[in-house]
PDB file of C-alpha atoms and ligand atoms in Angstrom:
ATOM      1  CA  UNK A   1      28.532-126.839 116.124  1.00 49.00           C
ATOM      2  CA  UNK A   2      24.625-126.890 117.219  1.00 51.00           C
ATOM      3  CA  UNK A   3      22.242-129.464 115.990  1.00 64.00           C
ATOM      4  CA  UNK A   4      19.917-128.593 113.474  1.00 65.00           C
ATOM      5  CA  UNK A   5      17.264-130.628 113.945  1.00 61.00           C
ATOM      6  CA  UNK A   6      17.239-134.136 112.679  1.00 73.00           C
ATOM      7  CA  UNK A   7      21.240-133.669 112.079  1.00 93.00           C
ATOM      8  CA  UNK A   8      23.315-136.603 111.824  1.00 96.00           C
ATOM      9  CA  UNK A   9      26.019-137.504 114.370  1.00 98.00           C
ATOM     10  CA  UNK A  10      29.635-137.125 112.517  1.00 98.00           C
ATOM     11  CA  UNK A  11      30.937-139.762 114.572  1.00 98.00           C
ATOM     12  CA  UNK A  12      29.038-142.315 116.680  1.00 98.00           C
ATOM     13  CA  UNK A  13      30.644-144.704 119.834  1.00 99.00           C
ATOM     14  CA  UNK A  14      28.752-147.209 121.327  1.00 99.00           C
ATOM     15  CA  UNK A  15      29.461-149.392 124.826  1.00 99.00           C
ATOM     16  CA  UNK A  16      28.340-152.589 123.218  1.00 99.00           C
ATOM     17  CA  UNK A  17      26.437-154.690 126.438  1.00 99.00           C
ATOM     18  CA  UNK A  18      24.905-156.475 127.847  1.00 98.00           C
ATOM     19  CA  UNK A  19      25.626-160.156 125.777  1.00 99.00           C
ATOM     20  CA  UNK A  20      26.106-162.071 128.824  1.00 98.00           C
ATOM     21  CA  UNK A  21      22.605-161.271 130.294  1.00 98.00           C
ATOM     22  CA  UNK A  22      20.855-162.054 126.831  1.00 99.00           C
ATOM     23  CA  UNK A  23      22.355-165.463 127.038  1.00 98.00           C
ATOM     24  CA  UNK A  24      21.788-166.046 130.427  1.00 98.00           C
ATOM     25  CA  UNK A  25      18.478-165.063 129.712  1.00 98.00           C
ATOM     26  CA  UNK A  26      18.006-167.649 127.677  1.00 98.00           C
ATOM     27  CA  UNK A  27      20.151-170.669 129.527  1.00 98.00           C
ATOM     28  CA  UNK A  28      22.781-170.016 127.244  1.00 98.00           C
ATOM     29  CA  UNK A  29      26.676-169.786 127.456  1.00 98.00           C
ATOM     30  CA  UNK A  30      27.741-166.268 127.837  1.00 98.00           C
ATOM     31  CA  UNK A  31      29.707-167.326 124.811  1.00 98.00           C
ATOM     32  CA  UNK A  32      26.535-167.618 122.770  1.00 98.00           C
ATOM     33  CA  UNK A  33      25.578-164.084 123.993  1.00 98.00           C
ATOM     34  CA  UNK A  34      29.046-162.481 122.575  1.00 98.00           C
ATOM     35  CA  UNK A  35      28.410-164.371 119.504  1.00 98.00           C
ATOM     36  CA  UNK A  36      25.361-162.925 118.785  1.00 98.00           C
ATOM     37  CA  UNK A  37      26.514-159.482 119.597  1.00 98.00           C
ATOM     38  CA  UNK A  38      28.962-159.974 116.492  1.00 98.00           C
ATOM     39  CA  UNK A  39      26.431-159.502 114.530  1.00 98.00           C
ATOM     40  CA  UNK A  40      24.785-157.015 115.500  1.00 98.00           C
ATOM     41  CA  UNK A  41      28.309-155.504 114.878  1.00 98.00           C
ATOM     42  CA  UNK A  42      27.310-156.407 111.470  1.00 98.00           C
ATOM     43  CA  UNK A  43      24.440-154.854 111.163  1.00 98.00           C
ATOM     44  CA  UNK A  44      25.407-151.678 112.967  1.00 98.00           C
ATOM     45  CA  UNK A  45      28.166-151.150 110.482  1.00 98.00           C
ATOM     46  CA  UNK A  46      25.809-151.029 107.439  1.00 98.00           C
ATOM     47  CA  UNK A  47      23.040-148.991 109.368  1.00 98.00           C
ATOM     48  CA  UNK A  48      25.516-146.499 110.380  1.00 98.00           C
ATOM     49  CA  UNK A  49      26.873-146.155 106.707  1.00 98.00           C
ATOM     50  CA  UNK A  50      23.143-146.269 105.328  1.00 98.00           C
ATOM     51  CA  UNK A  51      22.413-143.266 107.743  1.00 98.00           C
ATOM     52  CA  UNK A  52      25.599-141.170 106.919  1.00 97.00           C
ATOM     53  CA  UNK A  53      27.325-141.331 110.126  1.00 98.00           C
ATOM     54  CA  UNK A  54      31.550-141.228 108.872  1.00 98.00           C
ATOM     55  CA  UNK A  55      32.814-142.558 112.351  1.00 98.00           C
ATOM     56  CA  UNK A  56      31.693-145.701 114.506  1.00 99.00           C
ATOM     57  CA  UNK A  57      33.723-146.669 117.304  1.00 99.00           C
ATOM     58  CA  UNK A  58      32.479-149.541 119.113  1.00 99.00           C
ATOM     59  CA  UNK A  59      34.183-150.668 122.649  1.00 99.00           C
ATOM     60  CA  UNK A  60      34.758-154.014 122.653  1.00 98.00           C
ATOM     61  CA  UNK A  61      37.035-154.687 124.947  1.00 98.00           C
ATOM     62  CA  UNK A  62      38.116-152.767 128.208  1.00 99.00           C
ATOM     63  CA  UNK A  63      41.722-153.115 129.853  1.00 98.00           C
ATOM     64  CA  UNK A  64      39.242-154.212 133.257  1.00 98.00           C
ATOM     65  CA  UNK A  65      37.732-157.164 131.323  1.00 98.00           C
ATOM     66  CA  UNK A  66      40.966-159.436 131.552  1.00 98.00           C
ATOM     67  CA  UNK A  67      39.545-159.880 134.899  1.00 98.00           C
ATOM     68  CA  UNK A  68      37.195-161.971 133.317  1.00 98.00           C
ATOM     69  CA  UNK A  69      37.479-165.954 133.370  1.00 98.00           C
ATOM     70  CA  UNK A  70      40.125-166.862 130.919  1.00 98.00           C
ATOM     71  CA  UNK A  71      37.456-169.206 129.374  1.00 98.00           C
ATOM     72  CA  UNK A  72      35.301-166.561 128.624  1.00 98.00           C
ATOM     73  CA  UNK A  73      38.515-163.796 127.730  1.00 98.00           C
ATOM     74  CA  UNK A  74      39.876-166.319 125.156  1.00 98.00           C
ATOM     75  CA  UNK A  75      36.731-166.802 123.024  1.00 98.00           C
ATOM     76  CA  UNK A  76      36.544-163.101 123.019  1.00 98.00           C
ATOM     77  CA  UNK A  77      39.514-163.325 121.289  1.00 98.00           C
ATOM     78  CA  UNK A  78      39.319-166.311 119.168  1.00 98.00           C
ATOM     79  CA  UNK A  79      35.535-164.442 117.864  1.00 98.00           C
ATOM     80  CA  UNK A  80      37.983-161.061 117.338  1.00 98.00           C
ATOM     81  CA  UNK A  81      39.692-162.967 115.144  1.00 98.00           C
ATOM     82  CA  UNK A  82      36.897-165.146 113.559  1.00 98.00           C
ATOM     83  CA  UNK A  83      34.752-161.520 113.273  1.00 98.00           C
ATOM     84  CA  UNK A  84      38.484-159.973 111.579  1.00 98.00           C
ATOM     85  CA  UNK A  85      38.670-162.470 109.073  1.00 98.00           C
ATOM     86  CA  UNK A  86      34.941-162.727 108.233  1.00 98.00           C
ATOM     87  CA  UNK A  87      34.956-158.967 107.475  1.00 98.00           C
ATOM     88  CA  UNK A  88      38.246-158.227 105.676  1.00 98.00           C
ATOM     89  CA  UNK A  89      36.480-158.258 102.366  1.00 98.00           C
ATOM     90  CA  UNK A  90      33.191-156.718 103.222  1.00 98.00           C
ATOM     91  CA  UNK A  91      35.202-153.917 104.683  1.00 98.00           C
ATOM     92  CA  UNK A  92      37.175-153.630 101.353  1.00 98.00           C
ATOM     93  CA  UNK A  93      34.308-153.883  99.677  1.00 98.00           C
ATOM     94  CA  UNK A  94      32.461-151.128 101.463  1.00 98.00           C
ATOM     95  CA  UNK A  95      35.599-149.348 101.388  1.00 98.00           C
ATOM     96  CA  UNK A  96      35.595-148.516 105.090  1.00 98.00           C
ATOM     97  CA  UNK A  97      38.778-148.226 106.639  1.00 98.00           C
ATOM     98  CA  UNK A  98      39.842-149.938 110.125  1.00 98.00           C
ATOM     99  CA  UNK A  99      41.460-148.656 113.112  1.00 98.00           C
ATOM    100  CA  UNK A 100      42.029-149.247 116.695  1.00 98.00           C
ATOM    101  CA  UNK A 101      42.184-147.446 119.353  1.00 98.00           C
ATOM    102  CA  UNK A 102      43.682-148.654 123.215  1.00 98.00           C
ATOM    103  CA  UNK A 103      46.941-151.347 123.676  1.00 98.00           C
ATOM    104  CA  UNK A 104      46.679-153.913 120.933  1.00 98.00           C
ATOM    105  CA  UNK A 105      49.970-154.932 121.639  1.00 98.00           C
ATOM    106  CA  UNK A 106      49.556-156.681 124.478  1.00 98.00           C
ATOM    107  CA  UNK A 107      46.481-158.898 122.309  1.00 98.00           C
ATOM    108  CA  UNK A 108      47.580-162.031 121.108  1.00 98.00           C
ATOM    109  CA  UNK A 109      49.774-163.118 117.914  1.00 98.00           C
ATOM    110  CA  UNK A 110      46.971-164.064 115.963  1.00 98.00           C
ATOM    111  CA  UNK A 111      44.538-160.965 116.924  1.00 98.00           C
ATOM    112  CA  UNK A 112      47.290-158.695 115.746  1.00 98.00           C
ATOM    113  CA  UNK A 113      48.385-160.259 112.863  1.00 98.00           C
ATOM    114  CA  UNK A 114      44.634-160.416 111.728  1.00 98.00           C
ATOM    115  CA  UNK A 115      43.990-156.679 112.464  1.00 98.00           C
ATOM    116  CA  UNK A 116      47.443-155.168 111.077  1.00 98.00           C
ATOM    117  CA  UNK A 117      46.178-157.204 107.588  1.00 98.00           C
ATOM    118  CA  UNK A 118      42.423-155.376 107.844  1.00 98.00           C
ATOM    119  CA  UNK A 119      44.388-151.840 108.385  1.00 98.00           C
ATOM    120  CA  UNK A 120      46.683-152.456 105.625  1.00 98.00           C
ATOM    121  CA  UNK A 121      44.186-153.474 103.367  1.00 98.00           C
ATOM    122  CA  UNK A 122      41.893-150.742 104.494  1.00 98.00           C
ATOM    123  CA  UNK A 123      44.075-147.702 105.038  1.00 98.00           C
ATOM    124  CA  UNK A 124      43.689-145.603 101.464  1.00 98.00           C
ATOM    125  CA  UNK A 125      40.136-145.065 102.146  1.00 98.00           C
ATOM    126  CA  UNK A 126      38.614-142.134 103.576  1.00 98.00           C
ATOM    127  CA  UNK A 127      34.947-141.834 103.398  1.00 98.00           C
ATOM    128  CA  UNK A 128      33.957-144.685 106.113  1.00 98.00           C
ATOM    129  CA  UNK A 129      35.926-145.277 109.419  1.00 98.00           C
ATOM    130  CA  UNK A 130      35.430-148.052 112.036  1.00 98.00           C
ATOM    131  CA  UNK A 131      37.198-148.019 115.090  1.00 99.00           C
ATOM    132  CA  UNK A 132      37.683-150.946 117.426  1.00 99.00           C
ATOM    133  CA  UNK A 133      38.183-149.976 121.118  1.00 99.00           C
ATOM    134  CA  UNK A 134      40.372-152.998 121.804  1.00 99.00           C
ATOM    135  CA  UNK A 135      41.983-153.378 125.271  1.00 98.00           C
ATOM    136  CA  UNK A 136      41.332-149.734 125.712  1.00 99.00           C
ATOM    137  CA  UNK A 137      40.887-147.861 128.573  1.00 98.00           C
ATOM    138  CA  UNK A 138      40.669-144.133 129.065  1.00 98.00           C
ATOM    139  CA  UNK A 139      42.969-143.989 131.921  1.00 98.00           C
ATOM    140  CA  UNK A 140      45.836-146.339 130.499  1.00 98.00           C
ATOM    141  CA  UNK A 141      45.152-144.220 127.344  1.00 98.00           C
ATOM    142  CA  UNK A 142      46.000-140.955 129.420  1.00 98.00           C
ATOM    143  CA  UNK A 143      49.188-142.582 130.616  1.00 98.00           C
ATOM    144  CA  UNK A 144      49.959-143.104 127.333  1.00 98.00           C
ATOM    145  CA  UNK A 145      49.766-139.862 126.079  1.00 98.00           C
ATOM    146  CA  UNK A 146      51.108-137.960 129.231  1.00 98.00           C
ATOM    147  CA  UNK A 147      54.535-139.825 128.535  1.00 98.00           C
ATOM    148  CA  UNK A 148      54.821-139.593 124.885  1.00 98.00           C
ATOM    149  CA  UNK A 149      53.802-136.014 125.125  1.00 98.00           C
ATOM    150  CA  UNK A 150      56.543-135.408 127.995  1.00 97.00           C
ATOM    151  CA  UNK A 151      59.021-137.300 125.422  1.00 97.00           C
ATOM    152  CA  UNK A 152      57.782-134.758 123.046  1.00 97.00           C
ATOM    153  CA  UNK A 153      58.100-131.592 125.175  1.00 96.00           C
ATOM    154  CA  UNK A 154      61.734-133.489 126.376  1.00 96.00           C
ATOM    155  CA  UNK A 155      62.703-133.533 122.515  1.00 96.00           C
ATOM    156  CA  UNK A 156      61.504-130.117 121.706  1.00 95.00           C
ATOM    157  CA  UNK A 157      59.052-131.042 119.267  1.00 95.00           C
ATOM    158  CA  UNK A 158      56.077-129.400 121.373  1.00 95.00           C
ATOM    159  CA  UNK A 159      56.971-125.489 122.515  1.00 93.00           C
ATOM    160  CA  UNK A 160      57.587-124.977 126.069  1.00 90.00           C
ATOM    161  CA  UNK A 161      55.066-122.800 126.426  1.00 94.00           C
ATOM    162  CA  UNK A 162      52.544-124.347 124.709  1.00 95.00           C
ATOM    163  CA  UNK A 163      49.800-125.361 126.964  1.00 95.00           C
ATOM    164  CA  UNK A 164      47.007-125.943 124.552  1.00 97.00           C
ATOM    165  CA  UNK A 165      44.308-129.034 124.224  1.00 97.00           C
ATOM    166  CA  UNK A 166      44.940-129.427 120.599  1.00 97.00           C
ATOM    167  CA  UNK A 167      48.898-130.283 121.500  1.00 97.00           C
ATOM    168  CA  UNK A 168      48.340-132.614 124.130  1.00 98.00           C
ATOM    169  CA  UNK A 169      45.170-134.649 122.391  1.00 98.00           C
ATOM    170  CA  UNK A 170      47.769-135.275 119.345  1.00 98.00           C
ATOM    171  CA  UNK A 171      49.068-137.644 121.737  1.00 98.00           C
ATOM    172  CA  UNK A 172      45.627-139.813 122.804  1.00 98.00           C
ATOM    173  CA  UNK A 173      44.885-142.701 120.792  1.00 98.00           C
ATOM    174  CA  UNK A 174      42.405-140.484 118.743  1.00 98.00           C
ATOM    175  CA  UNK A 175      44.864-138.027 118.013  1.00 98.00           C
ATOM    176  CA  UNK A 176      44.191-138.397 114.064  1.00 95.00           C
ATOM    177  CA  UNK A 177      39.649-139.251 114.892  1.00 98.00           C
ATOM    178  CA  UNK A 178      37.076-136.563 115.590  1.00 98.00           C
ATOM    179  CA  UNK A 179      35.430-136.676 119.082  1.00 98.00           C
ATOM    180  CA  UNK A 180      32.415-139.010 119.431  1.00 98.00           C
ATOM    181  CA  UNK A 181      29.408-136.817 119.001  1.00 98.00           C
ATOM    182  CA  UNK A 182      26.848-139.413 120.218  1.00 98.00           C
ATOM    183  CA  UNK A 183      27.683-142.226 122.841  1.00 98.00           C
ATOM    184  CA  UNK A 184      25.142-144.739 122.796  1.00 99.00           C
ATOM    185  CA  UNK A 185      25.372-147.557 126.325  1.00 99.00           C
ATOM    186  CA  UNK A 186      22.869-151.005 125.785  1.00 99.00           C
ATOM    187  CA  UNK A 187      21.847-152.963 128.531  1.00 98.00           C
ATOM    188  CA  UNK A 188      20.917-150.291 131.001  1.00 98.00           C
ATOM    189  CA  UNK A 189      23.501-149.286 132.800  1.00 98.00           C
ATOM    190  CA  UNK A 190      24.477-145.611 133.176  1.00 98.00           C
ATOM    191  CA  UNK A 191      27.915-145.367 133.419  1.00 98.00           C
ATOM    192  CA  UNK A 192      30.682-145.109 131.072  1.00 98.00           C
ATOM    193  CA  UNK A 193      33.044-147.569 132.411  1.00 98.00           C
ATOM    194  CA  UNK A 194      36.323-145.989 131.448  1.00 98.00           C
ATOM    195  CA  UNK A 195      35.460-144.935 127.309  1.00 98.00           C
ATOM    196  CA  UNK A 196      36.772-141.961 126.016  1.00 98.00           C
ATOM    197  CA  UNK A 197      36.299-139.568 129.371  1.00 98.00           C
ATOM    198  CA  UNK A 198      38.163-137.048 127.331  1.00 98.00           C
ATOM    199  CA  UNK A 199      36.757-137.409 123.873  1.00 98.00           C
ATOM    200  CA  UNK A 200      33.177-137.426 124.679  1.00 98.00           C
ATOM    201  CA  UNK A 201      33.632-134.241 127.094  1.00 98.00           C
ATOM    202  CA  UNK A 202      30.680-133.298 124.945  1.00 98.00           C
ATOM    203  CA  UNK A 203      29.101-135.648 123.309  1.00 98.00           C
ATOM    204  CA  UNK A 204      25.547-136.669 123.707  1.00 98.00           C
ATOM    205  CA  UNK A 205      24.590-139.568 125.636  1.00 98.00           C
ATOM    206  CA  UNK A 206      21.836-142.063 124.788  1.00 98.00           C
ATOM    207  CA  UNK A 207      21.006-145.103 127.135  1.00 98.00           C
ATOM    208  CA  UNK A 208      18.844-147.811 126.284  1.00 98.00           C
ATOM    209  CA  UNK A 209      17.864-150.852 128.219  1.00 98.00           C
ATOM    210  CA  UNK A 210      18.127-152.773 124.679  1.00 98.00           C
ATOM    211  CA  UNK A 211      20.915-155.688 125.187  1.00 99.00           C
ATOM    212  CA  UNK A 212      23.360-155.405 122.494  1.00 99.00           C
ATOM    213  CA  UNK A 213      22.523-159.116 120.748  1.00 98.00           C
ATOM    214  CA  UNK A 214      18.678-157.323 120.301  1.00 98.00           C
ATOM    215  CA  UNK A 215      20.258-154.107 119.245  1.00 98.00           C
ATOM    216  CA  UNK A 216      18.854-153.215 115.707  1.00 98.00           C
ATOM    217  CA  UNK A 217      18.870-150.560 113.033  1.00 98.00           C
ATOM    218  CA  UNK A 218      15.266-149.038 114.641  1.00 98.00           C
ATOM    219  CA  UNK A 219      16.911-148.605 118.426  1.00 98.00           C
ATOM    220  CA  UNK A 220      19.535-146.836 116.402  1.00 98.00           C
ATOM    221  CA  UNK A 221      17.451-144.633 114.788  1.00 98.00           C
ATOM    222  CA  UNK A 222      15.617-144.033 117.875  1.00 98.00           C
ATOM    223  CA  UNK A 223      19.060-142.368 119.623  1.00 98.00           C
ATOM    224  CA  UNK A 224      20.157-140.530 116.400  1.00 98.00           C
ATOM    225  CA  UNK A 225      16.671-139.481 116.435  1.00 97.00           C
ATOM    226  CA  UNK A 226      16.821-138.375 120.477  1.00 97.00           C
ATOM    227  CA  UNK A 227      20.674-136.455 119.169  1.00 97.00           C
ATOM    228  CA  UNK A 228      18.914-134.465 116.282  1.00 96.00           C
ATOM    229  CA  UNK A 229      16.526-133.031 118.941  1.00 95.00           C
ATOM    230  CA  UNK A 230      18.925-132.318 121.862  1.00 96.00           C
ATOM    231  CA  UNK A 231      20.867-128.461 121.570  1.00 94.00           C
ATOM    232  CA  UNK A 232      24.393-128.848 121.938  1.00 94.00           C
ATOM    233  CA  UNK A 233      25.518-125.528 123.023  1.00 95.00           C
ATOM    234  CA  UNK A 234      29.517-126.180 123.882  1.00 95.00           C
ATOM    235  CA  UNK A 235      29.009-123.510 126.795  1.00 96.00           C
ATOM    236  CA  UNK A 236      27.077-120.863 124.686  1.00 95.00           C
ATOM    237  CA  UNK A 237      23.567-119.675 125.726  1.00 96.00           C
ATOM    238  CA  UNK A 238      20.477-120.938 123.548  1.00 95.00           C
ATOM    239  CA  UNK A 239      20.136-117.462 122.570  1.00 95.00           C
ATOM    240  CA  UNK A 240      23.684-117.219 120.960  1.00 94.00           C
ATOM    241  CA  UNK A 241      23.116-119.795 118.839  1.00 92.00           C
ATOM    242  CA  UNK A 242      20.229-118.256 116.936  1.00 88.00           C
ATOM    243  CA  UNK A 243      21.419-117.981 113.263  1.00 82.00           C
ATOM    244  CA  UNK A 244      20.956-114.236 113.534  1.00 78.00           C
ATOM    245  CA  UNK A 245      22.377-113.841 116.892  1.00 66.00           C
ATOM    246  CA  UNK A 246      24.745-110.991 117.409  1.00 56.00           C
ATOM    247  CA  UNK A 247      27.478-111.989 120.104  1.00 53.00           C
TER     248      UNK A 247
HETATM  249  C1  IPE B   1      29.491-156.802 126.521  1.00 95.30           C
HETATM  250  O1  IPE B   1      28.639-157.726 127.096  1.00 95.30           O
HETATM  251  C2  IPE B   1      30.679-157.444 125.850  1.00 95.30           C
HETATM  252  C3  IPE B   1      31.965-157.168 126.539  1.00 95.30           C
HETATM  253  C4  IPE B   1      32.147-156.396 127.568  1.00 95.30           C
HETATM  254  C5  IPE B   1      33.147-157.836 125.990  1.00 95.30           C
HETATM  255  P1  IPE B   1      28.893-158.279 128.558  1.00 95.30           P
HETATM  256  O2  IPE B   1      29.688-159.541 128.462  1.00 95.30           O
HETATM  257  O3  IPE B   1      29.470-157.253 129.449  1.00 95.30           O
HETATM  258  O4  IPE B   1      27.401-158.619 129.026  1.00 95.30           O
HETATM  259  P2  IPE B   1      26.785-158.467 130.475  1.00 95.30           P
HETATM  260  O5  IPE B   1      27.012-157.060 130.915  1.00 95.30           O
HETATM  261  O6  IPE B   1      27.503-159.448 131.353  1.00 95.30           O
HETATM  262  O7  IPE B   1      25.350-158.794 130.299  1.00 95.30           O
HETATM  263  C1  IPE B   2      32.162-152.126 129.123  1.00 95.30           C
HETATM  264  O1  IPE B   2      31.315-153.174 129.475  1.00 95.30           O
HETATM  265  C2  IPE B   2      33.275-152.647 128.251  1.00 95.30           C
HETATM  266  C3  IPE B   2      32.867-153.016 126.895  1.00 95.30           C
HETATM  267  C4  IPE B   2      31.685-152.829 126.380  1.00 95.30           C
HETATM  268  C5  IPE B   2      33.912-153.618 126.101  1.00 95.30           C
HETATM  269  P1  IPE B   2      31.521-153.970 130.834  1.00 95.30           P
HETATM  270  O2  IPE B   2      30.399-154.946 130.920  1.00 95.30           O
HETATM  271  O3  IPE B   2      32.889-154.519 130.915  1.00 95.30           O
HETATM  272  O4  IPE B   2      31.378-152.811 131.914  1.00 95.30           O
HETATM  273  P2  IPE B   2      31.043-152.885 133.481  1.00 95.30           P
HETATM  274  O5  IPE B   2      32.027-153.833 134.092  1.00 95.30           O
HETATM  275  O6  IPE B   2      29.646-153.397 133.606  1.00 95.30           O
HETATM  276  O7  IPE B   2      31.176-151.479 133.967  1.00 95.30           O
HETATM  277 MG1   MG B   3      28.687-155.892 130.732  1.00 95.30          MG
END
């Protein structure tokens, strides 16, 4: 669908980066950095809801950043957990529902116990969703999905013939998640770093040199601002998408 202007993104991702320069920046721990980027999670979660966006993914941890020091991978995790438990009852209370996306069976014991209890206690609601790109990866995810959908076309379940999108992305991670209609990158790099290649095949891109920790409701304006102004036209001429166009 084109933007009207000053439309709303249905469903906004964001790279979340950049803690370990803010810290450094500041003769900090890189720890310190990551800790204040969890709350800027915090914040983002309320200023997406206040502006009406339904979906917020946020990428918080890539299959590649195991090759991290395990110092530095295992307070990611232990702040997971402490971030998990913190927001169980806001999240309730908010009535947004949790879910992941990427292999969170390979995090450990206590991660997944902590986030199977938020997705319980979260699943019946509908309105609000926030996803958590946790040891995700858009090429593991494709390997993923390429074999279950192979067991599926094995077992019958998908036709034979049936070469469509729709089939094979029931089989991504996202299968049940609308595509990301603005992807927002902090820190000021311009790549994507292996998020959602296939789900963002059209989304709108914002990058902003803002590290995450500093990340606040007005840079997020800012880039839903910048997606209400861009013309998304999915292939279509400008002209096509005129209200009164004839095609
Ligand atoms: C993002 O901040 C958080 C994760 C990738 C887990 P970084 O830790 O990548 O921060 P920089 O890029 O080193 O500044
Ligand atoms: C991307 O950030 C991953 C997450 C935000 C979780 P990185 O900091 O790991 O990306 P690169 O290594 O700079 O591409
Ligand atoms: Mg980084």
């Amino acid at each position: 669908m084109p933007n009207s202007p000053g439309s709303i993104p249905h469903h906004v991702a964001i790279i979340m980066d950049g803690n370990g320069r803010w810290a450094q920046q500041r003769g900090l721990p890189r720890i310190e950095g990551h800790r204040r980027g969890v709350e800027t999670v915090r914040t983002m979660i309320d200023a997406t809801k206040a502006l009406g966006v339904r979906y917020l993914t946020l990428y918080a941890f890539s299959v590649e950043n195991w090759k991290r020091p395990a110092t530095e991978v295992g307070a990611l995790m232990g702040l997971l957990e402490f971030f998990l438990k913190r927001e169980l009852s806001t999240l309730v209370r908010d009535q947004i529902r949790l879910r992941t996306i990427g292999r969170t069976d390979q995090l450990p014991e206590a991660v997944r116990r902590q986030l199977d209890a938020t997705i319980a206690a979260t699943a019946h609601f509908t309105e609000y969703t926030l996803v958590l790109a946790l040891n995700y990866g858009s090429r593991t995810e494709v390997v993923d999905a390429a074999r279950a959908y192979a067991a599926a076309l094995a077992a019958g379940t998908i036709q034979a013939d049936d070469n469509s999108w729709e089939s094979f992305a029931r089989h991504l991670y996202t299968a049940d998640l609308p595509d990301p209609d603005l992807v927002i990158r902090t820190s000021g790099e311009y790549r994507v770093s292996n998020f959602m290649l296939l789900q963002a095949a059209y989304a709108e891109f914002v990058f902003t040199p803002v590290l995450w920790p500093d990340f606040g409701p007005a840079e997020l304006e800012a880039a839903v601002t910048a997606y209400g102004k861009r013309e998304r036209r999915f292939g279509q001429t400008s002209e096509q998408l005129k209200p009164d166009a004839s095609r």
